[in-house]
XYZ file of C-alpha atoms in Angstrom:
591
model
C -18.367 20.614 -147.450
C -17.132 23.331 -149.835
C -13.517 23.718 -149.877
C -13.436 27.353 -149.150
C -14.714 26.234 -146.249
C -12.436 23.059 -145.620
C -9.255 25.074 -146.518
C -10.463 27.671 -144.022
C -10.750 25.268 -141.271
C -7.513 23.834 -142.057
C -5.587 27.334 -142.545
C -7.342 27.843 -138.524
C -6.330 24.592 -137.319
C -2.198 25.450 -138.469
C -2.314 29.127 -137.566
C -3.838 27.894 -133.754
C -0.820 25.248 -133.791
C 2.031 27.350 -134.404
C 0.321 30.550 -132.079
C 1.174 31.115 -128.517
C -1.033 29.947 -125.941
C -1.740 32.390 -123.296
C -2.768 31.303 -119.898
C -2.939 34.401 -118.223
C -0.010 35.294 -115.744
C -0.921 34.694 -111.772
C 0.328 36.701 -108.778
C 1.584 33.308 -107.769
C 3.927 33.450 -111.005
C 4.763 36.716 -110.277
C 5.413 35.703 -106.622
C 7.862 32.583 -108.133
C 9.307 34.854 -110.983
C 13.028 34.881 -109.218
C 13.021 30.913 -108.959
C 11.489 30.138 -112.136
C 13.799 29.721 -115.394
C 12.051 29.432 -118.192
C 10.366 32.905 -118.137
C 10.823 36.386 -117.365
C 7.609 38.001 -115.997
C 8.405 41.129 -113.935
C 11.373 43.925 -114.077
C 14.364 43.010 -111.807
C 13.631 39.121 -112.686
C 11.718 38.956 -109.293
C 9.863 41.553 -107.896
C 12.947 41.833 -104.887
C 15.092 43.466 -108.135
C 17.735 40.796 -107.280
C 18.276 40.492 -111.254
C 19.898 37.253 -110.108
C 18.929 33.415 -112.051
C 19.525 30.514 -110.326
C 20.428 28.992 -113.753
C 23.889 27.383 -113.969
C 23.359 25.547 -117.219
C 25.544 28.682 -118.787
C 29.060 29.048 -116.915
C 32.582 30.226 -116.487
C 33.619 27.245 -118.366
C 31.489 27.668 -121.407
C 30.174 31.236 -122.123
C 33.005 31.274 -124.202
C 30.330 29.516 -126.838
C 27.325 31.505 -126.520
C 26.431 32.723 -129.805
C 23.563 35.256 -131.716
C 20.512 33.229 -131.693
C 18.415 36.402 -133.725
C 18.511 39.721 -133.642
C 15.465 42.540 -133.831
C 15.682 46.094 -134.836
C 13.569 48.621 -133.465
C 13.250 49.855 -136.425
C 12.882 53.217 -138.330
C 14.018 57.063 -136.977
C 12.844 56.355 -134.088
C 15.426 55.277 -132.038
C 17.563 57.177 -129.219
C 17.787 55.523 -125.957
C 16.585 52.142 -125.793
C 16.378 51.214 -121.748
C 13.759 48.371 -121.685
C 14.002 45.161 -120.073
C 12.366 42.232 -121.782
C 9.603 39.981 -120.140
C 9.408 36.495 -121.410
C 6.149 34.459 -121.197
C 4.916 31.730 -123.026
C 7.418 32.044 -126.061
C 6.551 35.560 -126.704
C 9.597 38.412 -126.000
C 8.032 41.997 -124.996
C 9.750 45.155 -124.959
C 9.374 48.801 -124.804
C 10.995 51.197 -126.913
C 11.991 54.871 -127.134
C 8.222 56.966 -128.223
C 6.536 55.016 -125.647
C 6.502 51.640 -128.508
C 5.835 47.957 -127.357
C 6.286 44.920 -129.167
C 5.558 41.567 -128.582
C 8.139 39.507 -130.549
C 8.548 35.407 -131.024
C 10.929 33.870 -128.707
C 12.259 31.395 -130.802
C 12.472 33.495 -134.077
C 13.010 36.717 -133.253
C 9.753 37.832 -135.347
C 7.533 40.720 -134.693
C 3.994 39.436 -133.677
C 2.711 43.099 -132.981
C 3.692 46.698 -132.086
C 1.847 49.343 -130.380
C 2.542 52.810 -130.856
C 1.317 55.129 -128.457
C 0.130 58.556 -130.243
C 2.029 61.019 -128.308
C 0.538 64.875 -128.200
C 3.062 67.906 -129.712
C 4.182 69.316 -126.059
C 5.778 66.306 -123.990
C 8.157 67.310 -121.437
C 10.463 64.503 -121.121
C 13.586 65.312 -118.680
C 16.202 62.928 -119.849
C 15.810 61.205 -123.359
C 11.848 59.760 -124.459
C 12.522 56.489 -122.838
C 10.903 53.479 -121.854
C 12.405 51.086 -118.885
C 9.859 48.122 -119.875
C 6.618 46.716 -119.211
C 4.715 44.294 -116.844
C 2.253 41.128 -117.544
C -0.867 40.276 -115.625
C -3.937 37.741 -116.428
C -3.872 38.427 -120.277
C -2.571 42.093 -120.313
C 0.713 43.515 -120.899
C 1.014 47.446 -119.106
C 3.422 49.744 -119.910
C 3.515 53.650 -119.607
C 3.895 56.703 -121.907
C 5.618 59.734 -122.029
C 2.307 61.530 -122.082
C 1.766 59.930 -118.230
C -0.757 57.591 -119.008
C -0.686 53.845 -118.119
C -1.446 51.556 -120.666
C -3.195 48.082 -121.159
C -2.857 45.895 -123.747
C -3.996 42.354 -124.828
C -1.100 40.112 -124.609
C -2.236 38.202 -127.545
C -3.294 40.626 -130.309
C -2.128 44.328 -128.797
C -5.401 45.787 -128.734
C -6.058 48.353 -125.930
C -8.043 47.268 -123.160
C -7.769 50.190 -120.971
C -5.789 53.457 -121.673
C -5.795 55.636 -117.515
C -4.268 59.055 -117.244
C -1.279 59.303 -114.500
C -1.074 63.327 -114.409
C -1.082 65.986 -116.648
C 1.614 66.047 -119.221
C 1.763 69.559 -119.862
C 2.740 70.645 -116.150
C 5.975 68.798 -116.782
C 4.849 64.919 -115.967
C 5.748 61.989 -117.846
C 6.076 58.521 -116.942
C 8.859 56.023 -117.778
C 9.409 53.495 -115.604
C 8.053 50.080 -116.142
C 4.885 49.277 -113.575
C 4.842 47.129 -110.710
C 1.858 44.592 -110.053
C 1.089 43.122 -106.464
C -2.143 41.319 -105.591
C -4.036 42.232 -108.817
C -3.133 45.965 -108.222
C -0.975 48.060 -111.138
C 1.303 50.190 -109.044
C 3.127 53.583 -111.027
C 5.259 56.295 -110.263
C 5.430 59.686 -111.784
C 8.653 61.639 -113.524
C 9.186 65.565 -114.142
C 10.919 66.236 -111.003
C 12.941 69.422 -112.984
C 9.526 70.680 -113.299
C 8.269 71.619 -110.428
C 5.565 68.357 -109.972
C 4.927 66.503 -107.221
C 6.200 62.799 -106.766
C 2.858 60.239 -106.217
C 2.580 56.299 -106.037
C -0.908 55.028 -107.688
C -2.151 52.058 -107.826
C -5.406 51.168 -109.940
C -6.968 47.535 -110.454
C -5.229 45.440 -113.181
C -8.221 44.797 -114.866
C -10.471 47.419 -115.185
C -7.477 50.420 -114.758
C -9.228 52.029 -111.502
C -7.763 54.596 -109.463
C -7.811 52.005 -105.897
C -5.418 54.678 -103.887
C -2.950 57.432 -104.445
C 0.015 58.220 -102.273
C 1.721 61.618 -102.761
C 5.204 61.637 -101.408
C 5.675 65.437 -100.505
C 4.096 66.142 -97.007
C 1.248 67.936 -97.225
C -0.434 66.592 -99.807
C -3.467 64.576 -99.209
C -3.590 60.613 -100.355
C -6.920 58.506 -101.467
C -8.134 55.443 -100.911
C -11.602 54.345 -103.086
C -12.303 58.089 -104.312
C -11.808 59.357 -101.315
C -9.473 61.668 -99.289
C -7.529 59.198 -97.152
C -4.410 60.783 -94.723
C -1.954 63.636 -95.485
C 1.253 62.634 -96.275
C 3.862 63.723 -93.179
C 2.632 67.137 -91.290
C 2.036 70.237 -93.492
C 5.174 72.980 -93.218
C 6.908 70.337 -90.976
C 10.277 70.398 -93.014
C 8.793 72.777 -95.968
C 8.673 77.054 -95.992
C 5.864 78.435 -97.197
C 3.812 77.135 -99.765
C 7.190 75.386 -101.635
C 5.794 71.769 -100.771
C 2.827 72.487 -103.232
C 5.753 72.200 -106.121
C 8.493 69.878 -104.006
C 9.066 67.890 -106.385
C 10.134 64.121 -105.412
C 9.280 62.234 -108.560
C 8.860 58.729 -108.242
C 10.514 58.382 -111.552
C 12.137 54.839 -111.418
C 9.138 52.631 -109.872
C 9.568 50.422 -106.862
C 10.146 47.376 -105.673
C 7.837 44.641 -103.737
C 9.019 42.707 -100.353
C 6.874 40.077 -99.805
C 8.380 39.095 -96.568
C 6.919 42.281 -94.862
C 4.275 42.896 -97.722
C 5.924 46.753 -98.395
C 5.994 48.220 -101.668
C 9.425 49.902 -101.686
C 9.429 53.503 -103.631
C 12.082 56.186 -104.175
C 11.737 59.731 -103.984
C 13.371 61.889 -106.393
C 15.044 65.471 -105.392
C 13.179 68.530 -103.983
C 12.240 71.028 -106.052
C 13.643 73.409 -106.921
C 17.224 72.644 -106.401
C 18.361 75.605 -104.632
C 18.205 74.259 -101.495
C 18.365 77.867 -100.026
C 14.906 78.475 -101.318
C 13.724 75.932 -99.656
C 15.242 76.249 -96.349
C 13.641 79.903 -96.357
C 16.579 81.024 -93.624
C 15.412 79.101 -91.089
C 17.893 77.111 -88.979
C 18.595 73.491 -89.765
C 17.595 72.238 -86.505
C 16.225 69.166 -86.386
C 14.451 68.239 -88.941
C 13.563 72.018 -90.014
C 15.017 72.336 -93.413
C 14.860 68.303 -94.267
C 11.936 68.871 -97.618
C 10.347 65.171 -96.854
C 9.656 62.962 -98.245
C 12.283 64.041 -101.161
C 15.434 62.144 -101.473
C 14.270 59.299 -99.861
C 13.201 55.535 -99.664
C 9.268 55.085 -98.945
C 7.840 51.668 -97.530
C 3.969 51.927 -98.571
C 1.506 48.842 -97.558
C 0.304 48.423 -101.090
C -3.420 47.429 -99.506
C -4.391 51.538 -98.555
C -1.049 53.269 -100.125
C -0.117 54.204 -96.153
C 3.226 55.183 -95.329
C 4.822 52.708 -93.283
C 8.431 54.617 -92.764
C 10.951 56.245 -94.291
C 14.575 56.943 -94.793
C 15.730 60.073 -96.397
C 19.232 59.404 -97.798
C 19.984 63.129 -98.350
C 18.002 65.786 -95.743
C 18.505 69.678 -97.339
C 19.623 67.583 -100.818
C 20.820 70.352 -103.092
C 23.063 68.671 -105.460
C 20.020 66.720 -107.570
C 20.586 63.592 -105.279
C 17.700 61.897 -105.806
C 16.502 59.007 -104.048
C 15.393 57.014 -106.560
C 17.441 54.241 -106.891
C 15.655 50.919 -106.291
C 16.065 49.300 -102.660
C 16.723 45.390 -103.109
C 15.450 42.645 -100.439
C 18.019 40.018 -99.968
C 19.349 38.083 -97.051
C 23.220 38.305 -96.212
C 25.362 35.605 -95.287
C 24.453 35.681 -91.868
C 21.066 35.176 -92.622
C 19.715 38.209 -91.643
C 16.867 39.748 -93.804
C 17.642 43.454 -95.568
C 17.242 46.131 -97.952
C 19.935 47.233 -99.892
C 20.467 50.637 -102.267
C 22.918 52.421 -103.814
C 22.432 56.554 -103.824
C 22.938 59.112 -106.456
C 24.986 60.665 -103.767
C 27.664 57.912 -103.606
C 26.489 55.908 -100.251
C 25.643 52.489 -100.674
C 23.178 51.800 -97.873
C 21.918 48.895 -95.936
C 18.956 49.042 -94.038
C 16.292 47.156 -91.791
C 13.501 44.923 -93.360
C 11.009 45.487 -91.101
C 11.078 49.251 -90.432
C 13.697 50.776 -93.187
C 15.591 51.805 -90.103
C 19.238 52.242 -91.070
C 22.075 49.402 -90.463
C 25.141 51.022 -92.104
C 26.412 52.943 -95.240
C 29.677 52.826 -96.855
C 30.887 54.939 -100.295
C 30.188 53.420 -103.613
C 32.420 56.168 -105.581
C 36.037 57.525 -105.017
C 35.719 61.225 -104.713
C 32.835 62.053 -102.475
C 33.015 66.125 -101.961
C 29.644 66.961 -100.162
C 29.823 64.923 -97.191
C 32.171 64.096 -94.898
C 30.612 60.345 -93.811
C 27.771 59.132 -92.616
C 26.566 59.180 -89.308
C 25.112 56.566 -86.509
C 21.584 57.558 -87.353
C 22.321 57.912 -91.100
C 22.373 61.182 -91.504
C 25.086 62.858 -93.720
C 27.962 64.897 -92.096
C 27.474 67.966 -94.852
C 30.903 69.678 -95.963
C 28.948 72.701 -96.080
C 31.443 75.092 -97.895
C 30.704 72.253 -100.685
C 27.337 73.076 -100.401
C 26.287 75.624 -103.228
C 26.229 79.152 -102.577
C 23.494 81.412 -102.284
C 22.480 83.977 -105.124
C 20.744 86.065 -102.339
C 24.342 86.555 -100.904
C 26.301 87.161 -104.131
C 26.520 91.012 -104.778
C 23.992 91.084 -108.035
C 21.685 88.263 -106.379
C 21.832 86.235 -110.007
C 24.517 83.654 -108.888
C 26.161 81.568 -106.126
C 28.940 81.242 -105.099
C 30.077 78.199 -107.750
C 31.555 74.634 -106.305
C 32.911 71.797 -107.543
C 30.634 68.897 -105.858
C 31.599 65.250 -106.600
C 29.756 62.956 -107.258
C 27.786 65.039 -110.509
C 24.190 65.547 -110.168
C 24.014 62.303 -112.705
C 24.987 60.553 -109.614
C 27.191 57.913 -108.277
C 24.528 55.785 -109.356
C 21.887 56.848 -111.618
C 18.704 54.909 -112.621
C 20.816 51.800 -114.180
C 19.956 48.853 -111.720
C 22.724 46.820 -109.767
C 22.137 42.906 -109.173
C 22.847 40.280 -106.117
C 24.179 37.309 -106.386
C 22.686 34.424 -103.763
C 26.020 32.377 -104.606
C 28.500 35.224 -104.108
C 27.027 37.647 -101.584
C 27.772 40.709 -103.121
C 26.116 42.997 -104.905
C 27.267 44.240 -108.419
C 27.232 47.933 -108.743
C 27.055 50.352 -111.883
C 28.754 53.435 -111.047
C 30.844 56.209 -112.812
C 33.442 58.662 -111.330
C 32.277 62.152 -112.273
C 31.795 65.552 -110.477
C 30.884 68.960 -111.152
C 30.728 72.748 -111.444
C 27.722 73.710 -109.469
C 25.827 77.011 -108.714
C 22.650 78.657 -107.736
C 20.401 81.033 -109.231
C 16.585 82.556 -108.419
C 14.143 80.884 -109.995
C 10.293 81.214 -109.342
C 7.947 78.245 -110.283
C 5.683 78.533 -113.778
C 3.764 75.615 -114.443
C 5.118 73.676 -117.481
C 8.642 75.242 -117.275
C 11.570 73.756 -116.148
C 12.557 74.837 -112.191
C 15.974 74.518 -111.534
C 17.117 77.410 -109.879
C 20.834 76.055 -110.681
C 23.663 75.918 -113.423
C 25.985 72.649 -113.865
C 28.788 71.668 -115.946
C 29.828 67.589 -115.608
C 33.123 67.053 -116.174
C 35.525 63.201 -115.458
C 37.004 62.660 -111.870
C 39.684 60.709 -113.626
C 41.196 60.250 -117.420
C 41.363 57.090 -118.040
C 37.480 55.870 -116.943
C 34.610 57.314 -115.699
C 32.212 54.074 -115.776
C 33.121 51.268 -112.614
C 31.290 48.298 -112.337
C 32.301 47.247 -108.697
C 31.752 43.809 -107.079
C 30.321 45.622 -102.864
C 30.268 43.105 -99.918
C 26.919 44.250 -97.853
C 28.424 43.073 -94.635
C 31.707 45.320 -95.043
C 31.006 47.710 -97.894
C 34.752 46.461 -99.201
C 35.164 46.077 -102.843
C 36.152 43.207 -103.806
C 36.792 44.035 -107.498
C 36.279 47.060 -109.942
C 36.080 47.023 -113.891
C 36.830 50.202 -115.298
C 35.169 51.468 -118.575
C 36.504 54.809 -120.728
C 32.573 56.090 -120.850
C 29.994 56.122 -118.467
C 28.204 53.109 -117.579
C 24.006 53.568 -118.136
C 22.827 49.894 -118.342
C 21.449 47.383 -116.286
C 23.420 44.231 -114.644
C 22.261 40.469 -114.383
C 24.089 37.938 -112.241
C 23.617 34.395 -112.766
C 24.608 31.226 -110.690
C 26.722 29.632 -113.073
C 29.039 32.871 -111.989
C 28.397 35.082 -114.034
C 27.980 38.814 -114.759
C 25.862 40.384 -117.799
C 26.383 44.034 -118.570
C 27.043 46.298 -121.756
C 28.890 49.589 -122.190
C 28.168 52.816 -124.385
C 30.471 51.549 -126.629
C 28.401 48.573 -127.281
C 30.454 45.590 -125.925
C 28.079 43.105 -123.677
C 30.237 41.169 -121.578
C 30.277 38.546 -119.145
C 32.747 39.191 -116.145
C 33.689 36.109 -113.690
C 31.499 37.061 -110.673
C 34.360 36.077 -107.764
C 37.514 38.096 -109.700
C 36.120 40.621 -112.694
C 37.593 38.702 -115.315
C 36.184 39.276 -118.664
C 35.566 35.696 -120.286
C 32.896 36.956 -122.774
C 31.716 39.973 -124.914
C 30.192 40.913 -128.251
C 30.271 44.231 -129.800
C 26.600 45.284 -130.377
C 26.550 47.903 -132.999
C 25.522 50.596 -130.628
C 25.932 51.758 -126.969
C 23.764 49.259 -124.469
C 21.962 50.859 -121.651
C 19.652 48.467 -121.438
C 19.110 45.889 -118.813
C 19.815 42.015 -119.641
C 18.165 39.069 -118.657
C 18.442 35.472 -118.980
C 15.415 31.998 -119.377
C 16.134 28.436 -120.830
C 13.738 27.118 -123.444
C 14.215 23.569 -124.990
C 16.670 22.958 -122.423
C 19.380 25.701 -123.727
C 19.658 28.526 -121.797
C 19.590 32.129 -123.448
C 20.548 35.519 -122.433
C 19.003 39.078 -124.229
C 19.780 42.702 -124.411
C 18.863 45.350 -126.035
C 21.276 47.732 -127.708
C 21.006 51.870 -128.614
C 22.713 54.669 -127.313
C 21.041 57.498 -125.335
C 19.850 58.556 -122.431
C 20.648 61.317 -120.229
C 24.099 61.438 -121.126
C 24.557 62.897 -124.458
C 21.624 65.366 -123.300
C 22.872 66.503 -120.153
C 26.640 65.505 -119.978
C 28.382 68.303 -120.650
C 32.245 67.324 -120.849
C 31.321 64.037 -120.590
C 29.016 64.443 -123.457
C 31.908 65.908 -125.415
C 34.004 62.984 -124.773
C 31.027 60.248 -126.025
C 29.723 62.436 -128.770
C 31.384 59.791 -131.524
C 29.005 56.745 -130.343
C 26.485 56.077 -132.620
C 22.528 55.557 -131.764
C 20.889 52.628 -132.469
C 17.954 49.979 -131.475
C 18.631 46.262 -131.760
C 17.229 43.463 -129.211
C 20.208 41.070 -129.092
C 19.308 37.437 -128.312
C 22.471 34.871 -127.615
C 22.009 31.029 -126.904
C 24.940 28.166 -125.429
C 23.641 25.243 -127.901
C 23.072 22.423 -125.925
C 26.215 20.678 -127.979
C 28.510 22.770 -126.592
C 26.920 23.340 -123.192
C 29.328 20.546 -121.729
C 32.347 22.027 -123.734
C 35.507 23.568 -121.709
């Protein structure tokens, strides 16, 4: 045989050796992703969003010794916030970056296999930093979205596009950031741009060939589709919405949902109505009832993910006019009484638990100290609105051009903003990322133009208190009672993993990642990253040693939209590092 051709064989026979072998991920997987350990295949480590790992192998007792396995920059000027959370399958790392990147990266190395670059058109519109919250794996395709709106799919193995599906049009304000969800073979998205006037929609399309199967808007009025076809009307036209204001309402599904498997519900948020004047959109009429409600804004969705139906819903602020959205992701989990719910903590400050067979509401207690625009919570879950906290009207000022300015607490950044909380299945309690932070607040007219922004309100953020604003605080769902609180000088904007050896992952803007003792808040871990983390951690064992990864680079909607508190973090530097720690199995057993 002629050695060209012999050495060619050989060079094959070595490259197919060393290369990943890719067995295509099953819903089953996906199903078992919160009990497996030794990958990480969907965001939240489980489709529930628990972001809890029932390994134990790294503890209180030795986390003292995990160490840097590798680390991987992003890389180039193209940095800003870095949100991502990595998936881990069959010893390949991928991750999104800021500019709608991915990169599929060895596991045990740390090197790049290959990176995708989506070509982004002049014109995007993103709200709050150019993003990316991470990706999802199916069969032999990795998805991830764009700033553009567009959904992509890519060959796990080699990168190359296999399908490349439009979301919405990126020059009326949408963009898409969140990372997808996949449920019975079906790629499920959300939308973003709710500052411009859009309206909020759930899609899903078939994994494989990219689609459209149904769409779900989430403002009533709006017709859904099921096959190509016109399906049902979301809610009743004008029921809770003037006019013609529910044809721009807003309610961006910006942060992407969550899957209970129990009740087979896709679980979506609903950002806030547009535009924020929430005099507009009340139109004068008497809040009775329902009347001046804007559904389904602000709110928590449960959608049967076979026909994108409505199954119920529970609007966490009616007549929102603060920027509460309801986004924040609704976690499945089962208290100590055994009793199966959903639990989420809202921009507004209310940490709510509710029913997992209807979304009917349980109970609600405050997540944040200084709550200004409601009073409580009522029986039916309904706020008790502090109306002269509400604010003003410009059509009542004397020139019409500006409302009567409040201070509202929490800001319109939230209580909570997109960063996820976790659950522990040892502890019971959930592990909240919050910050203590208000505002100046007023309103102004505003008429919609498509493309623009449509606020119809001014804002100025400024600290509840001077020594933190960030609070990571340890929530009992049976009482609401906080059992402990870690207080950081900056806002917290990252993700938290909880582990069963007792442990809990976060990072800070100012770069530390820490592990905190999951029963008391003692620190007994960190590493200073180089750059602010808002990122979301996770943690997989491989060759029996369990590691834990991150990735690290200031941004966000913070330094954009801040305002005092953008003042008082202007010093922290950007960045874009994927951090990757190890306990070496010598000193797993160490004290």
């Amino acid at each position: 045989m002629n050695r060209f051709i012999v050495a060619a064989v050989a060079g094959l026979a070595a490259s197919l050796a060393t290369a990943p072998i890719y067995a295509g991920v099953t819903e089953e997987q996906l199903a078992g992703d919160a009990q497996s350990t030794g990958d990480v295949l969907t965001n939240g480590m489980g489709r529930d969003l628990q972001r809890f790992s029932p390994l134990t192998t790294l503890n209180k007792e030795n986390v003292k010794n995990l160490v840097p396995a590798w680390a991987f920059s992003l890389g180039g000027e193209k940095q800003r916030g870095q949100e991502t959370q990595p998936l881990v399958y069959d010893g390949v790392m991928y991750i999104t970056g800021s500019y709608s990147r991915l990169y599929a990266i060895d596991v045990a190395t740390g090197k790049e296999l290959w990176q995708y670059d989506a070509r982004l058109p002049e014109g995007i519109l993103p709200c709050c930093d150019v993003i990316n919250r991470g990706a999802a794996i199916y069969g032999d395709n990795v998805y991830f979205g764009t700033l553009d709106a567009r959904i992509v799919a890519l060959n796990a193995k080699t990168g190359d596009v296999v399908w490349n599906k439009k979301i919405a049009e990126y020059k009326e304000g949408y963009s898409y950031t969140a990372a997808p969800l996949i449920v019975n073979g079906l790629v499920i998205t959300g939308n973003s741009g709710g500052e411009f006037g859009i309206v909020g929609e759930v899609q899903a399309r078939d994994a494989l060939t990219g689609e459209t199967v149904w769409t779900r808007p989430v403002i009533e009025g709006h017709m859904g589709t099921l096959n190509g076809k016109e399906s049902t009307m979301t809610g009743t036209l004008n029921a809770t919405w003037p006019g013609d204001l529910w044809k721009t309402g807003g309610g961006a599904t910006w942060l992407g949902g969550s899957y209970d498997m129990d009740t087979n519900t896709l679980v979506f948020g609903a950002g806030n109505p547009a535009p924020w004047n929430s005099h507009l959109r009340n139109a004068g009429t008497p809040v009775d009832g329902n009347a001046g409600d804007n559904l389904y804004a602000a709110s928590r969705i449960g959608i049967d993910p076979a026909t994108g139906e409505i199954k119920w819903h529970f609007q966490t602020t009616p007549r929102e006019g603060w920027d509460y959205d309801g986004v924040n992701e609704v976690v499945s989990f089962v208290d100590k009484d055994g009793n199966k719910k959903y639990a989420t903590a809202d921009r507004n400050g209310y940490f709510y638990v509710l029913n997992r067979e209807d979304g009917k509401f349980l109970n609600a207690w405050p997540f944040v100290k200084d709550i200004s625009w409601a009073s409580g919570i009522d029986e039916t879950g309904r706020p008790i609105f502090v109306e002269e906290n509400r604010p003003g009207n410009p059509a009542q000022s004397a020139d019409g051009a500006k409302g009567e300015m409040v201070f509202a607490s929490p800001s319109f950044l939230g209580g909570k903003n997109w960063m996820p909380m976790a659950f522990s299945q040892n502890t019971g309690l959930f592990y909240v990322p919050s910050n203590e932070w208000g505002m100046d607040i007023w309103n102004e007219p505003v008429t919609y133009k498509k493309g623009a922004a449509y606020l119809g309100s001014g804002f100025t953020i400024k600290p509840n208190y001077e020594d933190h604003i960030g609070s990571l605080k340890a929530i009992d769902p049976m009482t609401g009672e906080w059992k402990w609180e870690y207080k950081n000088e900056a806002p917290l904007w990252g993700g938290v993993m909880t582990t069963a050896g007792g442990l809990v992952f976060f990072g800070t803007p100012e770069g530390e990642f820490l592990a905190l003792d999951d029963a008391t808040g003692e620190t007994l871990w960190s590493f200073q990253t180089g750059s602010g983390i808002v990122g979301q951690p996770v943690t997989w064992e491989m060759d029996g040693e369990q590691y834990v990864s991150v990735i690290s680079g200031w941004g966000g909607a913070v330094p954009l939209w801040g305002g005092e508190v953008a003042k008082k973090v202007n010093y922290l530097n950007q960045g874009g590092t994927l951090w990757t720690f190890r306990l070496p199995k010598q000193l797993a057993a160490a004290n």
